[in-house]
C-alpha cells in the first residue's frame, strides 16, 4: 500500500492555507523569493513518516523515467518533465502555523506566493504534455489497471509493508487540534492576539487571521492584507509563538508515535523503501 500521505496533511492544513491561492496560477508581478529559513526549518515528528514535497519530487522523477521506459516498450514516446530545483520546492510545513516569512508577508500578504521558476516550468510542461497526448497514449500511460504510471508505482512500492493510512490521517488531525487546545498554546495565542489588537487587528489566533474572508479573493493582495500579514508575522516573532506551538505539537506527536510503535515503524519503512527504490531508478537514468 502506498505511503503517499502528503495529501492527507493537505486536508488538515486547508484551514491554514485557505487564503486565496489564485496568485500562484497567474504570472508573477514581482520576483518570487526562495522559501525563507523560517519555513524551511519548521519540522514536526510526523515528518519522519510522511512524504515531504521534496520526497514526492524524487518519487515523481523516478516515475517519469519508469513511464518513459514503459511507453517505449509500447512503441510510444514520453517527454520526461524537467526537475524542479531543490531550493524552489515548497517546504513541508510552510503554512502550518500561518504565514511565518516576513518577505512573503511583505510581498503577498496572506496569498500563497506564485511558484518559483523551476516549479512553474515543470507544471507548465506537465500541462503541455497532457494536452498533446492522444487518447491512446493517455490510456497506455494512465490506465488504472495496466497503465505505465501504475506499473511505475507498483515498482517503487514493491516490498513495502502495509501501512495504516486511516490511523495516520486521524492522528495528523487529532494531534494538530490537541496542540491548539494545550494551555501553553492557548496562552501564546492570547499574547499574539493582544499584540495584533495593539495594531488595530482583532483575531483570536493565527488561523483566524489567515482565513479572514477579506483575503479570499483573486488578484494581488491589498495593502490592508499586507499590513495585517506583516503584523501577524511580527507578533509571532514577538511572542515566540511558532517555537512554543511547535514544541507542544512535537510532544503530542511523540506521544502518538510511542502509543503506536508498530504502525509508525511500518510507515517509516514504507517511506524509506520507496525513496530508496526511486533513487536507484534516478541513478541509472
Tab-separated table of C-alpha atoms in Angstrom, residues 123-251:
chain	number	residue	atom	x	y	z
A	123	UNK	CA	3.895	22.472	-14.055
A	124	UNK	CA	3.683	24.110	-17.493
A	125	UNK	CA	5.499	21.180	-19.099
A	126	UNK	CA	3.119	18.722	-17.418
A	127	UNK	CA	0.063	20.625	-18.656
A	128	UNK	CA	1.503	20.867	-22.170
A	129	UNK	CA	2.274	17.174	-22.294
A	130	UNK	CA	-1.203	16.263	-21.133
A	131	UNK	CA	-2.734	18.393	-23.876
A	132	UNK	CA	-0.553	16.768	-26.525
A	133	UNK	CA	-1.248	13.135	-25.581
A	134	UNK	CA	-3.568	11.208	-27.845
A	135	UNK	CA	-6.392	9.211	-26.313
A	136	UNK	CA	-4.416	6.020	-26.906
A	137	UNK	CA	-1.261	7.441	-25.313
A	138	UNK	CA	-3.233	8.681	-22.341
A	139	UNK	CA	-4.769	5.264	-21.817
A	140	UNK	CA	-1.429	3.480	-22.027
A	141	UNK	CA	0.145	5.979	-19.644
A	142	UNK	CA	-2.628	6.408	-17.097
A	143	UNK	CA	-4.868	3.348	-17.401
A	144	UNK	CA	-5.902	2.225	-13.933
A	145	UNK	CA	-5.018	-1.475	-14.213
A	146	UNK	CA	-2.029	-1.743	-16.527
A	147	UNK	CA	-1.078	1.840	-17.297
A	148	UNK	CA	2.586	2.775	-17.185
A	149	UNK	CA	2.088	5.095	-14.218
A	150	UNK	CA	0.515	2.317	-12.163
A	151	UNK	CA	3.312	-0.040	-13.174
A	152	UNK	CA	5.856	2.571	-12.095
A	153	UNK	CA	4.202	2.950	-8.720
A	154	UNK	CA	3.995	-0.795	-8.273
A	155	UNK	CA	7.731	-0.991	-8.929
A	156	UNK	CA	8.555	1.684	-6.361
A	157	UNK	CA	6.235	0.173	-3.745
A	158	UNK	CA	7.448	-3.393	-4.216
A	159	UNK	CA	8.352	-4.949	-0.889
A	160	UNK	CA	6.968	-2.103	1.211
A	161	UNK	CA	4.908	-3.083	4.259
A	162	UNK	CA	1.213	-2.450	4.642
A	163	UNK	CA	0.533	0.832	6.426
A	164	UNK	CA	-2.490	2.069	8.337
A	165	UNK	CA	-3.239	5.232	6.395
A	166	UNK	CA	-6.559	5.804	8.157
A	167	UNK	CA	-4.884	5.790	11.585
A	168	UNK	CA	-2.144	8.150	10.425
A	169	UNK	CA	-4.616	10.561	8.846
A	170	UNK	CA	-6.696	10.566	12.019
A	171	UNK	CA	-3.667	11.205	14.215
A	172	UNK	CA	-2.491	14.038	11.980
A	173	UNK	CA	-5.796	15.795	12.515
A	174	UNK	CA	-6.218	14.924	16.182
A	175	UNK	CA	-2.725	15.950	17.262
A	176	UNK	CA	-2.973	19.291	15.459
A	177	UNK	CA	-6.300	20.024	17.136
A	178	UNK	CA	-4.964	18.962	20.533
A	179	UNK	CA	-1.977	21.255	20.150
A	180	UNK	CA	-4.281	24.253	19.723
A	181	UNK	CA	-6.087	23.404	22.985
A	182	UNK	CA	-2.890	22.972	25.010
A	183	UNK	CA	-2.592	25.569	27.825
A	184	UNK	CA	0.802	26.790	26.601
A	185	UNK	CA	-0.533	27.348	23.108
A	186	UNK	CA	-3.730	28.978	24.371
A	187	UNK	CA	-1.595	31.365	26.401
A	188	UNK	CA	0.640	32.287	23.478
A	189	UNK	CA	-2.423	32.750	21.264
A	190	UNK	CA	-3.676	35.307	23.790
A	191	UNK	CA	-0.339	37.115	23.763
A	192	UNK	CA	-0.291	37.111	19.954
A	193	UNK	CA	-3.910	38.350	19.849
A	194	UNK	CA	-3.052	41.187	22.259
A	195	UNK	CA	-0.117	42.160	20.061
A	196	UNK	CA	-2.375	42.209	16.993
A	197	UNK	CA	-5.047	44.194	18.831
A	198	UNK	CA	-2.460	46.864	19.641
A	199	UNK	CA	-2.139	47.313	15.882
A	200	UNK	CA	-5.874	47.564	15.334
A	201	UNK	CA	-6.415	43.934	14.291
A	202	UNK	CA	-8.918	41.642	16.017
A	203	UNK	CA	-8.088	37.934	15.712
A	204	UNK	CA	-8.200	35.141	18.271
A	205	UNK	CA	-5.371	33.139	16.708
A	206	UNK	CA	-3.199	32.975	13.555
A	207	UNK	CA	-5.543	30.584	11.739
A	208	UNK	CA	-8.375	33.097	12.127
A	209	UNK	CA	-6.161	35.754	10.579
A	210	UNK	CA	-5.116	33.754	7.541
A	211	UNK	CA	-8.709	32.659	6.848
A	212	UNK	CA	-10.228	36.150	7.064
A	213	UNK	CA	-12.774	36.257	4.233
A	214	UNK	CA	-11.455	39.644	3.149
A	215	UNK	CA	-8.361	37.902	1.813
A	216	UNK	CA	-10.369	35.229	-0.069
A	217	UNK	CA	-10.328	36.854	-3.458
A	218	UNK	CA	-8.324	36.811	-6.655
A	219	UNK	CA	-5.728	39.293	-7.733
A	220	UNK	CA	-2.809	40.656	-5.742
A	221	UNK	CA	-3.025	41.248	-2.015
A	222	UNK	CA	-4.373	44.600	-0.904
A	223	UNK	CA	-2.314	46.945	1.229
A	224	UNK	CA	-4.695	46.199	4.100
A	225	UNK	CA	-3.983	42.484	3.762
A	226	UNK	CA	-0.236	43.024	3.536
A	227	UNK	CA	-0.303	45.211	6.644
A	228	UNK	CA	-2.223	42.522	8.550
A	229	UNK	CA	0.120	39.742	7.401
A	230	UNK	CA	3.197	41.750	8.365
A	231	UNK	CA	1.715	42.477	11.784
A	232	UNK	CA	0.894	38.784	12.141
A	233	UNK	CA	4.470	37.696	11.400
A	234	UNK	CA	5.841	40.390	13.683
A	235	UNK	CA	3.580	39.358	16.555
A	236	UNK	CA	4.572	35.724	16.086
A	237	UNK	CA	8.196	36.741	16.486
A	238	UNK	CA	7.472	38.999	19.462
A	239	UNK	CA	5.556	36.297	21.350
A	240	UNK	CA	7.725	33.332	20.261
A	241	UNK	CA	4.523	31.716	19.044
A	242	UNK	CA	5.972	29.379	16.432
A	243	UNK	CA	8.609	27.801	18.676
A	244	UNK	CA	6.123	27.375	21.534
A	245	UNK	CA	3.421	25.871	19.340
A	246	UNK	CA	5.825	23.577	17.502
A	247	UNK	CA	7.333	22.351	20.796
A	248	UNK	CA	3.868	21.448	22.074
A	249	UNK	CA	2.999	19.707	18.835
A	250	UNK	CA	6.290	17.785	18.982
A	251	UNK	CA	5.448	16.497	22.456
